[in-house]
Short mmCIF file of C-alpha atoms and ligand atoms in Angstrom, two decimals:
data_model
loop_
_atom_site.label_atom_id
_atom_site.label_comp_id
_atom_site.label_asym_id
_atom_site.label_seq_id
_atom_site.Cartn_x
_atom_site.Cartn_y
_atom_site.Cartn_z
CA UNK B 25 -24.10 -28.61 22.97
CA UNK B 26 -21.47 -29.59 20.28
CA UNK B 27 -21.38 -27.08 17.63
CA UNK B 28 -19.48 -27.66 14.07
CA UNK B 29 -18.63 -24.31 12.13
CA UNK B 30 -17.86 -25.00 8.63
CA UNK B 31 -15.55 -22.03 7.09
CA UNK B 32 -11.81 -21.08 7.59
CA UNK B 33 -12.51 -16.84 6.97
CA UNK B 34 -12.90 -13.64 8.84
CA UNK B 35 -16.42 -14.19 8.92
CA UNK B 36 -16.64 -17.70 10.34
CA UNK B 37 -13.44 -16.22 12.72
CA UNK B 38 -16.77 -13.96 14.10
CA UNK B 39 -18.80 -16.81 14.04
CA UNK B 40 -16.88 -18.85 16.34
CA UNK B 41 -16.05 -15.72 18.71
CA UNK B 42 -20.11 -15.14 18.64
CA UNK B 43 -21.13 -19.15 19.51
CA UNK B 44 -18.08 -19.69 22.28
CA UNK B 45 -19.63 -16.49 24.36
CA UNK B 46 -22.81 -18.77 24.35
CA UNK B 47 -22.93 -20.63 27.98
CA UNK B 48 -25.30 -23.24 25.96
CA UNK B 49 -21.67 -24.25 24.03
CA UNK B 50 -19.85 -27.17 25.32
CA UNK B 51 -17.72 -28.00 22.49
CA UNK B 52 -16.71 -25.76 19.39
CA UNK B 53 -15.26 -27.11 16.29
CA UNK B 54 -14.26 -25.36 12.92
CA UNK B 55 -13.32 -27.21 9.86
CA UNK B 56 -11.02 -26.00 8.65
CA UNK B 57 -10.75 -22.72 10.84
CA UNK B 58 -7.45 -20.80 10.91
CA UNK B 59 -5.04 -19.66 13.12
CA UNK B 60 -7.07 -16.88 14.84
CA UNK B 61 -10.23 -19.10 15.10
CA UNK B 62 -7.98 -21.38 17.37
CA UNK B 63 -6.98 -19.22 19.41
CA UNK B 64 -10.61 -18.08 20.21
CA UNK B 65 -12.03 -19.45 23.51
CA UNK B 66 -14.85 -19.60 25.43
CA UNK B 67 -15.62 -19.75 28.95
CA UNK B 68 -18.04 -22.71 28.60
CA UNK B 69 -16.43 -24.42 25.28
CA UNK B 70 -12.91 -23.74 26.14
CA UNK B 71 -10.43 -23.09 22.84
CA UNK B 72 -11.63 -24.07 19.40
CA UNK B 73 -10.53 -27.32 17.75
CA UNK B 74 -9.88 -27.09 14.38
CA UNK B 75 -10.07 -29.85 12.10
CA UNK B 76 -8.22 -30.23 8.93
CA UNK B 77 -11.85 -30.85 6.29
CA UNK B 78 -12.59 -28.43 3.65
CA UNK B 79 -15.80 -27.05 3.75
CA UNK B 80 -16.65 -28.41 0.28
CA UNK B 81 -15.51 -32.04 1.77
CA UNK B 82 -19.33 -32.92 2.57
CA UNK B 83 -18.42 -36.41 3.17
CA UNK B 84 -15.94 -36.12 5.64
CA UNK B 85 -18.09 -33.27 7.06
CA UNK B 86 -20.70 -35.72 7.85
CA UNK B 87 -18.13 -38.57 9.47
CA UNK B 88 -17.22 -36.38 11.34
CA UNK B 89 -20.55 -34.96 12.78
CA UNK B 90 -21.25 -38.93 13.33
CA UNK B 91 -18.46 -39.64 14.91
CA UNK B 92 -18.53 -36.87 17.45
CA UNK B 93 -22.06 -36.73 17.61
CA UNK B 94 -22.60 -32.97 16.66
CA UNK B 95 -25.04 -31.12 17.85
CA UNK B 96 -25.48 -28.46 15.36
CA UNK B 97 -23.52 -27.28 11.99
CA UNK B 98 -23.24 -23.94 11.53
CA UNK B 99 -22.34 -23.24 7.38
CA UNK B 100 -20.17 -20.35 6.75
CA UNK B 101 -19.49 -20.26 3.19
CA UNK B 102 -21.87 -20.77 -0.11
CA UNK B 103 -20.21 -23.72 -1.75
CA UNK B 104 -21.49 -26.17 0.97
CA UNK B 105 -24.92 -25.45 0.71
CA UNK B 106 -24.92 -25.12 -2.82
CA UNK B 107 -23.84 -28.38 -2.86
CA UNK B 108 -26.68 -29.69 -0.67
CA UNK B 109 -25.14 -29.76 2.96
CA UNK B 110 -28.58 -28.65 4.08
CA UNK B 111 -30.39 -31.28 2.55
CA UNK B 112 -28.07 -34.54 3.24
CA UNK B 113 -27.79 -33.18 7.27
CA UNK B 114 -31.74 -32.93 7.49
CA UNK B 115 -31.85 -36.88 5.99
CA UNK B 116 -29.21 -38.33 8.63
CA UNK B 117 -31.77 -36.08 11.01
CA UNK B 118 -28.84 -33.46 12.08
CA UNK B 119 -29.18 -29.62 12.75
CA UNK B 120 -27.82 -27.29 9.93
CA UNK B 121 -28.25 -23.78 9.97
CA UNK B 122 -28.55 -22.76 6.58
CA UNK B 123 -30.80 -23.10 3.76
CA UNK B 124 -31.81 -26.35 1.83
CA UNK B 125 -29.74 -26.86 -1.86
CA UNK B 126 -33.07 -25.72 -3.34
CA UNK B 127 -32.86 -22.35 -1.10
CA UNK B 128 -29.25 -21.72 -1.62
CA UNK B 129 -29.76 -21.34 -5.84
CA UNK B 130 -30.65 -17.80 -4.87
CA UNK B 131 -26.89 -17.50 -5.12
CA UNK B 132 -25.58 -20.75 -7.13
CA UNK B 133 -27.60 -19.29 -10.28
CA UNK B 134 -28.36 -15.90 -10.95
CA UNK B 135 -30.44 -17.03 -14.00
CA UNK B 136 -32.67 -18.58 -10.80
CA UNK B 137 -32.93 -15.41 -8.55
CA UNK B 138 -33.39 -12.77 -11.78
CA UNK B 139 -36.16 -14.94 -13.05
CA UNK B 140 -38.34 -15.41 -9.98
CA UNK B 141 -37.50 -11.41 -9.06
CA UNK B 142 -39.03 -10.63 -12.43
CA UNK B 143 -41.75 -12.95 -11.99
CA UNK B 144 -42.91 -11.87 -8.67
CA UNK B 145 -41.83 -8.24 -9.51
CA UNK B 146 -39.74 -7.44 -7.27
CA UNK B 147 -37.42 -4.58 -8.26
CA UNK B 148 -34.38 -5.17 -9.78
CA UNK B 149 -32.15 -4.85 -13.20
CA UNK B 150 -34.00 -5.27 -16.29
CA UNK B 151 -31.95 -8.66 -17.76
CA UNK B 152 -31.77 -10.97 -20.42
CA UNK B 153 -30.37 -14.68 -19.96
CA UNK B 154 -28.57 -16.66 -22.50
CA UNK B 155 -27.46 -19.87 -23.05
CA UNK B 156 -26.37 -19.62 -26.42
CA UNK B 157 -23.32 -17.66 -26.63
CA UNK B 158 -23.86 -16.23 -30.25
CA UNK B 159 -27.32 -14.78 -29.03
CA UNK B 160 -25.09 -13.39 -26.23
CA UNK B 161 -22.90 -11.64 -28.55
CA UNK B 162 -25.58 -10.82 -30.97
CA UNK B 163 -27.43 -9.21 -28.02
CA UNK B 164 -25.00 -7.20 -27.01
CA UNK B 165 -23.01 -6.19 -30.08
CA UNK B 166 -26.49 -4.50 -31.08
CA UNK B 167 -26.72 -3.19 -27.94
CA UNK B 168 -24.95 0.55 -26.48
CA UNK B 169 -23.76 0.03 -23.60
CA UNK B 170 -23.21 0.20 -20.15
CA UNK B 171 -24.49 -3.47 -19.78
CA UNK B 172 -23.13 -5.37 -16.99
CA UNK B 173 -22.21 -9.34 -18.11
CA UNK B 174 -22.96 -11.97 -15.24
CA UNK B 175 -21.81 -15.58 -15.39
CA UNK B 176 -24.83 -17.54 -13.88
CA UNK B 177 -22.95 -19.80 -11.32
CA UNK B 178 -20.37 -19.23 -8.65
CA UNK B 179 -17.63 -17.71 -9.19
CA UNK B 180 -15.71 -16.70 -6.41
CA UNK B 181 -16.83 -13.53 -6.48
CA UNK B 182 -15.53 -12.84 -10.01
CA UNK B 183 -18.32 -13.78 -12.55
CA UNK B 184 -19.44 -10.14 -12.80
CA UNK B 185 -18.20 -7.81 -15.48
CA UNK B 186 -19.13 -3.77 -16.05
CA UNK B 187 -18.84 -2.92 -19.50
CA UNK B 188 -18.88 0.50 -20.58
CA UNK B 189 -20.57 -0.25 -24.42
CA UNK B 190 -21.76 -3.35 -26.07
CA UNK B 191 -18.19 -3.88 -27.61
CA UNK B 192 -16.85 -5.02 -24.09
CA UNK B 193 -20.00 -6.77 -22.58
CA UNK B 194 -19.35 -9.04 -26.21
CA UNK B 195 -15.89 -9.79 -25.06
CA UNK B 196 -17.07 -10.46 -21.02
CA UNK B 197 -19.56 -13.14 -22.92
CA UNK B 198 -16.81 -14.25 -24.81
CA UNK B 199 -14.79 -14.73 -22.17
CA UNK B 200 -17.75 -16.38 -20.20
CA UNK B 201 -19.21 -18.05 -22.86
CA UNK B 202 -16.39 -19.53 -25.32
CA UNK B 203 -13.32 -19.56 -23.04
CA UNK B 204 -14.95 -20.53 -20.20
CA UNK B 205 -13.08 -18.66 -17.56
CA UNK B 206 -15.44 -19.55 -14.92
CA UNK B 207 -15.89 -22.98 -16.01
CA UNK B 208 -19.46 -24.38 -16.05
CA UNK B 209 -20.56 -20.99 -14.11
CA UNK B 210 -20.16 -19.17 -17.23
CA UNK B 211 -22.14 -21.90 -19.56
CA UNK B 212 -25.26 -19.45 -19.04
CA UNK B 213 -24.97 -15.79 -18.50
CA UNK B 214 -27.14 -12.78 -17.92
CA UNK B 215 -26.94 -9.40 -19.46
CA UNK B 216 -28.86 -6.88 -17.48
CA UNK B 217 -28.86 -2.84 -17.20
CA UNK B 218 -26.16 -0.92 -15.27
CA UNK B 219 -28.02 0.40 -11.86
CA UNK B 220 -26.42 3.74 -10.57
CA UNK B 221 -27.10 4.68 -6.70
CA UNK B 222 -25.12 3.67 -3.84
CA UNK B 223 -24.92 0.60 -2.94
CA UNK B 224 -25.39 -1.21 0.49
CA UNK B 225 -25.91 -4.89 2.26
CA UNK B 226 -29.16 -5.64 4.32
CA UNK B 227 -28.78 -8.94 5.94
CA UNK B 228 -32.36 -10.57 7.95
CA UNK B 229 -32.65 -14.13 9.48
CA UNK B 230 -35.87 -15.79 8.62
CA UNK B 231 -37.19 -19.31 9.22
CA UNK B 232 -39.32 -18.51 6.12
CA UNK B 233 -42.55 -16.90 7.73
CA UNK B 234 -40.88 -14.12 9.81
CA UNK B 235 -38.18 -11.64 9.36
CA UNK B 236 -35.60 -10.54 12.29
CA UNK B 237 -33.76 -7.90 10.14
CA UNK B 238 -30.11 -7.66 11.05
CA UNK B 239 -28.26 -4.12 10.64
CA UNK B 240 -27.51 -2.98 7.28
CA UNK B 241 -23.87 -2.48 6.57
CA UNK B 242 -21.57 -1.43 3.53
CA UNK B 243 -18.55 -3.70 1.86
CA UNK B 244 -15.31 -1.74 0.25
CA UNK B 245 -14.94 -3.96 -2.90
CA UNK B 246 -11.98 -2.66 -4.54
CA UNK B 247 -9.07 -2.91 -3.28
CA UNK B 248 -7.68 1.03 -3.30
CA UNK B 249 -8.61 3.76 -1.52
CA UNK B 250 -11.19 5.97 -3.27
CA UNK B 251 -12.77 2.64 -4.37
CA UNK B 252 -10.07 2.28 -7.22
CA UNK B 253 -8.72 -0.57 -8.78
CA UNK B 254 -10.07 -4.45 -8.93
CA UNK B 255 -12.32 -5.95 -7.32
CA UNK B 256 -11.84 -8.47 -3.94
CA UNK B 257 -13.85 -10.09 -1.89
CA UNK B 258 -14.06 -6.89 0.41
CA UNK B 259 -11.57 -4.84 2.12
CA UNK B 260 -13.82 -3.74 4.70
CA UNK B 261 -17.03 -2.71 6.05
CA UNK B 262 -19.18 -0.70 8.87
CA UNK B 263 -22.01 -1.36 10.09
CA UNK B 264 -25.23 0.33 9.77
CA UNK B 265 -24.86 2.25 6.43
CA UNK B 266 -26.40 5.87 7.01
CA UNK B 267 -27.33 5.60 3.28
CA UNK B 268 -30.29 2.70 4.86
CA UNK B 269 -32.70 4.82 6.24
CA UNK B 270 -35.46 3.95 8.65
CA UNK B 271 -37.64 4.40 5.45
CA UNK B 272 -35.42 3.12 2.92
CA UNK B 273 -34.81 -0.08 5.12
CA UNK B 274 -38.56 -0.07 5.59
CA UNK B 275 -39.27 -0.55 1.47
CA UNK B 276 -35.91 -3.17 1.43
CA UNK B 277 -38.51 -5.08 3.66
CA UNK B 278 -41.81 -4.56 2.26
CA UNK B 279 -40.73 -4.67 -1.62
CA UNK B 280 -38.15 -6.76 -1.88
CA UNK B 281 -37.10 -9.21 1.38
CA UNK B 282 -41.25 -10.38 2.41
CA UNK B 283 -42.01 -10.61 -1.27
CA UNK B 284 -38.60 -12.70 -1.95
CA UNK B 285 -39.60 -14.71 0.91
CA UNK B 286 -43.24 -15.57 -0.07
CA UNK B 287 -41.99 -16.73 -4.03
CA UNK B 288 -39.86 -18.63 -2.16
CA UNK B 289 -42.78 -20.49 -0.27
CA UNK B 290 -44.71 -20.31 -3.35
CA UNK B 291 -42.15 -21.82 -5.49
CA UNK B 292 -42.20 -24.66 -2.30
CA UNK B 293 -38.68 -23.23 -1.16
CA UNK B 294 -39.22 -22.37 2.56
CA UNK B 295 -36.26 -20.32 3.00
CA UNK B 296 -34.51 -20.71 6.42
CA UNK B 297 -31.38 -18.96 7.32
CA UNK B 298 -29.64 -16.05 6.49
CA UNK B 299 -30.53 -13.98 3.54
CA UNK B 300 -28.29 -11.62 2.72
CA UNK B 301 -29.55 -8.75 -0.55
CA UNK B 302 -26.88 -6.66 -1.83
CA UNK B 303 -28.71 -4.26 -3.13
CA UNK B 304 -28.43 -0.89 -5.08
CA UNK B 305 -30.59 2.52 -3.78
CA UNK B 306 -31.46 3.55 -7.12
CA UNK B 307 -33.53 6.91 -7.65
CA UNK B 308 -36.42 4.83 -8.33
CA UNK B 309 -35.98 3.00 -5.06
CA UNK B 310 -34.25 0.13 -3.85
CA UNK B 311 -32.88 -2.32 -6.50
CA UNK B 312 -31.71 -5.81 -6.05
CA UNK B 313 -28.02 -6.48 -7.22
CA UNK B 314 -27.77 -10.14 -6.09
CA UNK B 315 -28.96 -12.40 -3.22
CA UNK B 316 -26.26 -14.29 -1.19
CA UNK B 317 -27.72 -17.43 1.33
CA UNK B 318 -25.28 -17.06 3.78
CA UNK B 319 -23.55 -14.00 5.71
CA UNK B 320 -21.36 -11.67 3.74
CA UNK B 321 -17.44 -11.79 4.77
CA UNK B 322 -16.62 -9.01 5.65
CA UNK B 323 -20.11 -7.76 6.75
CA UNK B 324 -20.18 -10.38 9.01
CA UNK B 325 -17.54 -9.38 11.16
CA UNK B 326 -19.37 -5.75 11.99
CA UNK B 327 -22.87 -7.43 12.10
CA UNK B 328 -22.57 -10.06 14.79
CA UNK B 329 -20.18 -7.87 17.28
CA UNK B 330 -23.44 -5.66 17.50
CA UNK B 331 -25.56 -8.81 17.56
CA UNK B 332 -26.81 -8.85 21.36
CA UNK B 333 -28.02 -12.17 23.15
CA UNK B 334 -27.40 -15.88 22.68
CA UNK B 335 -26.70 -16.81 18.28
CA UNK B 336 -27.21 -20.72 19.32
CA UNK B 337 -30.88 -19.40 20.96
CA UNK B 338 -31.91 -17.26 17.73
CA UNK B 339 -30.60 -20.46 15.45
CA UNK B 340 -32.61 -22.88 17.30
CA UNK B 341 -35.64 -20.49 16.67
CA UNK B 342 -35.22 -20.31 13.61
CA UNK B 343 -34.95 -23.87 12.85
CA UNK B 344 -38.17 -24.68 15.13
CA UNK B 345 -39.81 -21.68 12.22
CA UNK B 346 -40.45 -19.69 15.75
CA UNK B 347 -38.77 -16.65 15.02
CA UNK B 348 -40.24 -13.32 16.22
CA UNK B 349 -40.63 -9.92 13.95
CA UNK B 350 -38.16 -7.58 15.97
CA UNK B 351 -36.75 -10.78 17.45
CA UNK B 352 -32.91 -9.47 17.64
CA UNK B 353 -31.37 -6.96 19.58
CA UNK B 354 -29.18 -5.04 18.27
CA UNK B 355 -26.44 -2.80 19.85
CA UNK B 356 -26.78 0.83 18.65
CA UNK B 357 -23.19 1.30 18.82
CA UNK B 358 -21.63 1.13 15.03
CA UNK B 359 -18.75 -1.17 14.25
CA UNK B 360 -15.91 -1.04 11.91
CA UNK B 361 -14.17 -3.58 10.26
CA UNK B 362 -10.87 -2.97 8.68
CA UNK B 363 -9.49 -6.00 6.36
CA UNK B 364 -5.77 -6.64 6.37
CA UNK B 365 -4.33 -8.47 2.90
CA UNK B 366 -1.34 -9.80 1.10
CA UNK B 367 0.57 -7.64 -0.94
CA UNK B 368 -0.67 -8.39 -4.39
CA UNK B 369 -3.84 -9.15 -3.46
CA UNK B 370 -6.22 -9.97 -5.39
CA UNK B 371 -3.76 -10.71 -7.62
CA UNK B 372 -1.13 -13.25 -7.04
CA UNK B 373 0.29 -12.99 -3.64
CA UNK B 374 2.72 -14.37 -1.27
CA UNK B 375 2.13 -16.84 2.16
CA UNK B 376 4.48 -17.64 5.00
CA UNK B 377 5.26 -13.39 6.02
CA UNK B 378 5.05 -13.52 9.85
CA UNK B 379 2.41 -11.23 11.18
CA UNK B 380 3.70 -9.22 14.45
CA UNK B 381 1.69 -7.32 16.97
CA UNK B 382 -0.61 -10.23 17.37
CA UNK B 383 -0.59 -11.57 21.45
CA UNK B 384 -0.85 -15.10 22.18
CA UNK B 385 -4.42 -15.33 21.84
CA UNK B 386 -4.03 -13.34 18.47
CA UNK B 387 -5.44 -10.06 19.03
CA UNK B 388 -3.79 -7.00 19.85
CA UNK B 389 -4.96 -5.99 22.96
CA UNK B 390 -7.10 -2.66 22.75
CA UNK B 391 -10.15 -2.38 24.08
CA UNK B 392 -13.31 -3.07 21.81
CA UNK B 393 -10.99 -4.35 19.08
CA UNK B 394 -11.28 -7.86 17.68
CA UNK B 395 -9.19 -9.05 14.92
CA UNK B 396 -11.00 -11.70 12.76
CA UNK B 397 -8.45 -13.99 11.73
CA UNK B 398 -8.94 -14.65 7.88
CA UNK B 399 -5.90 -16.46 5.76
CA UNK B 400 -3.52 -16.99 8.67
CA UNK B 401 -1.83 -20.57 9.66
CA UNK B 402 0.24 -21.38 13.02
CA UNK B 403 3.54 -20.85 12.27
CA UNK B 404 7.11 -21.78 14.47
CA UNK B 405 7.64 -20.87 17.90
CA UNK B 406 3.33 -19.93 18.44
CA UNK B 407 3.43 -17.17 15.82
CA UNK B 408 0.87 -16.77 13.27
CA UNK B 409 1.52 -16.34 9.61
CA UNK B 410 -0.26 -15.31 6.57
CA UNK B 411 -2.20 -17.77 4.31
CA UNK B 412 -4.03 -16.26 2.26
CA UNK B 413 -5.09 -12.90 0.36
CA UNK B 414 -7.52 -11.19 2.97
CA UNK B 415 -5.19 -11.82 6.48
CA UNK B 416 -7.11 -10.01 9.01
CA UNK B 417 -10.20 -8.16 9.41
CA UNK B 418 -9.47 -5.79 12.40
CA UNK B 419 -13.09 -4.67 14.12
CA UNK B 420 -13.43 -2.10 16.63
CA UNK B 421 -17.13 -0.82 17.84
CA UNK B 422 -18.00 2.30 19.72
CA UNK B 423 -20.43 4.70 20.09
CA UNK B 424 -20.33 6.87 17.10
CA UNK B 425 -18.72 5.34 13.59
CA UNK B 426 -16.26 8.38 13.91
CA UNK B 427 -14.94 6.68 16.88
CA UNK B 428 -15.05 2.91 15.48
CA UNK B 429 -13.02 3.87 12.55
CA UNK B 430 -10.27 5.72 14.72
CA UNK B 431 -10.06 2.53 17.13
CA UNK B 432 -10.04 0.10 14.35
CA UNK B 433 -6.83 2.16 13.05
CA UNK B 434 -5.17 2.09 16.34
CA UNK B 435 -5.76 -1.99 16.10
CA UNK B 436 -4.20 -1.93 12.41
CA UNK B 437 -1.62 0.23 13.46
CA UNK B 438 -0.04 -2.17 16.00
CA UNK B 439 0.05 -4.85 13.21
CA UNK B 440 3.07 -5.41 10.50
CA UNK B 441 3.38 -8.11 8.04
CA UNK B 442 5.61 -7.99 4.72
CA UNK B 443 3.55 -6.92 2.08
CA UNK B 444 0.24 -6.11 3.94
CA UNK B 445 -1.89 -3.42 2.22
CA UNK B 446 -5.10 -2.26 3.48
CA UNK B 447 -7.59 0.50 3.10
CA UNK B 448 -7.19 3.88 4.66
CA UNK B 449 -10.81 4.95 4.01
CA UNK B 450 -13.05 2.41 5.55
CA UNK B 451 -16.36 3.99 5.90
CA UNK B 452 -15.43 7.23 3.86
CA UNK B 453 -18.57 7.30 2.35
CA UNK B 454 -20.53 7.39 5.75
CA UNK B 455 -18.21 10.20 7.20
CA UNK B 456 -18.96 12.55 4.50
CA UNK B 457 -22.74 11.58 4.62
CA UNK B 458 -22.54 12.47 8.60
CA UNK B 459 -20.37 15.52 7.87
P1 AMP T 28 -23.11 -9.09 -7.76
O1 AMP T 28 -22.20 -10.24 -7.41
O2 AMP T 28 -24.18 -9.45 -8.70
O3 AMP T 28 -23.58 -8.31 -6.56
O4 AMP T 28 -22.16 -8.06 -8.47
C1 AMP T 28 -20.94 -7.61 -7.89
C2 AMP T 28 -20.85 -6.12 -7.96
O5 AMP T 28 -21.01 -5.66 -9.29
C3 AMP T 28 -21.93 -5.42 -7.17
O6 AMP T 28 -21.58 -5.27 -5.83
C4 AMP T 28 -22.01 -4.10 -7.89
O7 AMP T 28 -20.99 -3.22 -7.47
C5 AMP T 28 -21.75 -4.46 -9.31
N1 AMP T 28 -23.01 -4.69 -10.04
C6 AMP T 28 -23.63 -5.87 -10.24
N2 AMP T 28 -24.75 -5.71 -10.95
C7 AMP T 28 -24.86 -4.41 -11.24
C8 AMP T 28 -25.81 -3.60 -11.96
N3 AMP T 28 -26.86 -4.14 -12.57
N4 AMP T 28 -25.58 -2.29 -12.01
C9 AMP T 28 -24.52 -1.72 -11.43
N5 AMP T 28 -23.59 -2.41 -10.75
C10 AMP T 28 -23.74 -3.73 -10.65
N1 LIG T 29 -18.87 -9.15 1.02
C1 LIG T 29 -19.59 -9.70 -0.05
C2 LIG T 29 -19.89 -11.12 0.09
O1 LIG T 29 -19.67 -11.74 1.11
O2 LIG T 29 -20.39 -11.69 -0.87
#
């Protein structure tokens, strides 16, 4: 089987890794991949190939997948499927795993996924939507605050502001609205209510009847220890989050992921892929901060290392709609996933610094440590440099999360890069829950 991963991050780093230990894998391409990702082999699939597409380049995407006859694309990122990958593959009569443009709004618009969650009542912030900016301001000027200001589109992981009164959720819409930071993202917004709780990922593959819940896990999104300072797009994460509960992840499923899944059929938008809900364990319960369509970055990369079995086996279920409840194994062991980044980051920062520690097939050599390549390039003489703001994600597993975090160290340790800057608290939160 010919496989096509479409990405070039940490996560689909961990997506290649998971597909080339699958003896079903003859060939493995990644457009456009990274250094790291070619550098991954398989027994069966031999080294990566990485071709030089974007994965927003749909039309090349698909010459290519004629051309060498592809078996099956596997879509890493949002934009592609918010763009319709999906859709266009299922005309030319091609596999895609991931959902259908119609699917994937659960993510492109958050004026979508708030109205169908309040229709269907499932739990969430209480929100307004706008798409005239003076009702926006109006709204919130007479509002107190803390309101939180969301720009409906994508946005890179930027289009959400917290405002701590009215005064500033008037000047996120402004921003939004009038200035158009985000573009046409921010031509509608949402205002909704500030959720307090703590705040975790719970990822499930479906083929839009059943549910094989994945593991929950927990994202660092600022970037300084102590979860200080901006956001990113996640400087780590550990997998499960002690915070999920047998019961809480019990009423994730039964209040919000079935019922999300059935408006989805009822709305005629069978939902098959992964469905990733960042939600917020609020004392009223499970809350739903946003849906994502596709697997979180850096969740990702402590999700599938405990993912037992064969991924190309549980896709092709999926996409025959014969998945089973229960229908994953997962390994109790926790991982850890610690992300390396640019200084600067995520501000402005700096590519080209030479990353050392890294053997020839990238990784540093300890057992039960894998380090997810995320912005690095090839550089002179086989070394790997950095190309991007989020460089590495180094993951270690092992039996207890005490012991993850203390490997994945000892993996971060060995690596040095000008600049680099990374969090020293990765899965603080779950420590002091443990004691
Ligand atoms: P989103 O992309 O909608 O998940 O928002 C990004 C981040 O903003 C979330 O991970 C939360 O930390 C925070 N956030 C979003 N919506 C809310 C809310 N209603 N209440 C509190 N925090 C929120
Ligand atoms: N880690 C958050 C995301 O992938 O959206």
């Amino acid at each position: 089987m010919k496989i096509l991963v479409v990405g070039g991050g940490g996560r689909e780093h961990a997506l290649c890794w998971k597909l080339a230990q699958s003896s079903r894998v003859t060939k493995l391409y990644c457009a456009p991949g990274n250094a790291g990702i070619a550098l991954t082999r398989g027994e069966k699939c031999g080294a990566v190939e990485c071709i030089d597409i974007t994965s927003e380049n749909l039309d090349s995407l698909a010459r290519f997948v004629r051309r060498e006859r592809i078996d099956l694309t596997v879509i890493g990122p949002e934009a592609p499927l918010v763009l319709g990958v999906a859709d266009r593959w299922e005309a030319e009569g091609w596999n895609c795993f991931g959902p259908s443009q119609r699917c994937a709004e659960l993510e492109g618009s958050k004026t979508f996924t708030k109205t169908l969650l309040r229709k269907h009542g499932i739990p969430s912030a209480e929100f307004q939507a706008f798409t005239d900016s003076d009702k926006a301001l109006k709204y919130c000027q007479d509002h107190g605050g803390p309101l939180v200001v969301k720009a409906d589109g994508l946005a890179a992981g930027k289009g959400v502001i917290m405002a701590k009164d009215g005064a500033e959720a008037a000047a996120a819409v402004k921003q939004m609205m009038v200035e158009k930071a985000f573009g046409e993202a921010g031509a509608k917004v949402i205002v909704e209510e500030t959720l307090k709780g703590e705040e975790a990922s719970v990822l499930c593959l479906t083929d839009g009847q059943t549910i094989a819940l994945l593991p929950s896990a927990q994202d660092h999104k600022r970037i300084g220890d102590g979860d200080t300072g901006p956001n990113t797009g996640g400087m780590g994460a550990y997998s499960p989050a002690p915070c999920v509960t047998p019961e809480v992840e019990d009423r994730i499923v039964r209040e919000i992921l079935v019922p999300t899944l059935h408006a989805m059929n009822r709305e005629e938008r069978p939902y098959k892929g992964v469905l990733y809900a960042g939600l917020m364990l609020t004392d009223a319960g499970p809350k739903v901060l946003e849906y994502n369509c596709r697997f979180g970055d850096p969740e990702c990369q402590c999700i599938l290392p405990r993912l037992k079995g064969d991924l190309v086996d549980i896709i092709e279920k999926i996409q025959q709609g014969k998945l089973e409840e229960n229908g994953v194994e997962i390994s109790s062991d926790p991982a850890v996933c610690v992300v390396m980044a640019a200084g600067g980051y995520p501000g402005a920062y700096k590519k080209g610094a030479a990353i050392s520690g890294l053997d020839a097939s990238g990784q540093v050599g300890l057992p039960d440590v894998t380090v997810f390549h995320a912005g690095t390039a090839k550089a002179a003489e086989g070394r790997v440099a950095t190309a991007g703001g989020r460089v590495l994600g180094v993951t270690a597993t092992a039996a207890t999360l005490q012991m993850a975090v203390e490997r994945a160290y000892q993996g971060v340790a060995k690596i040095s890069f000008d600049g680099a800057q990374y969090r020293k608290d990765i899965a603080h939160r779950a420590l002091k829950r443990q004691g």
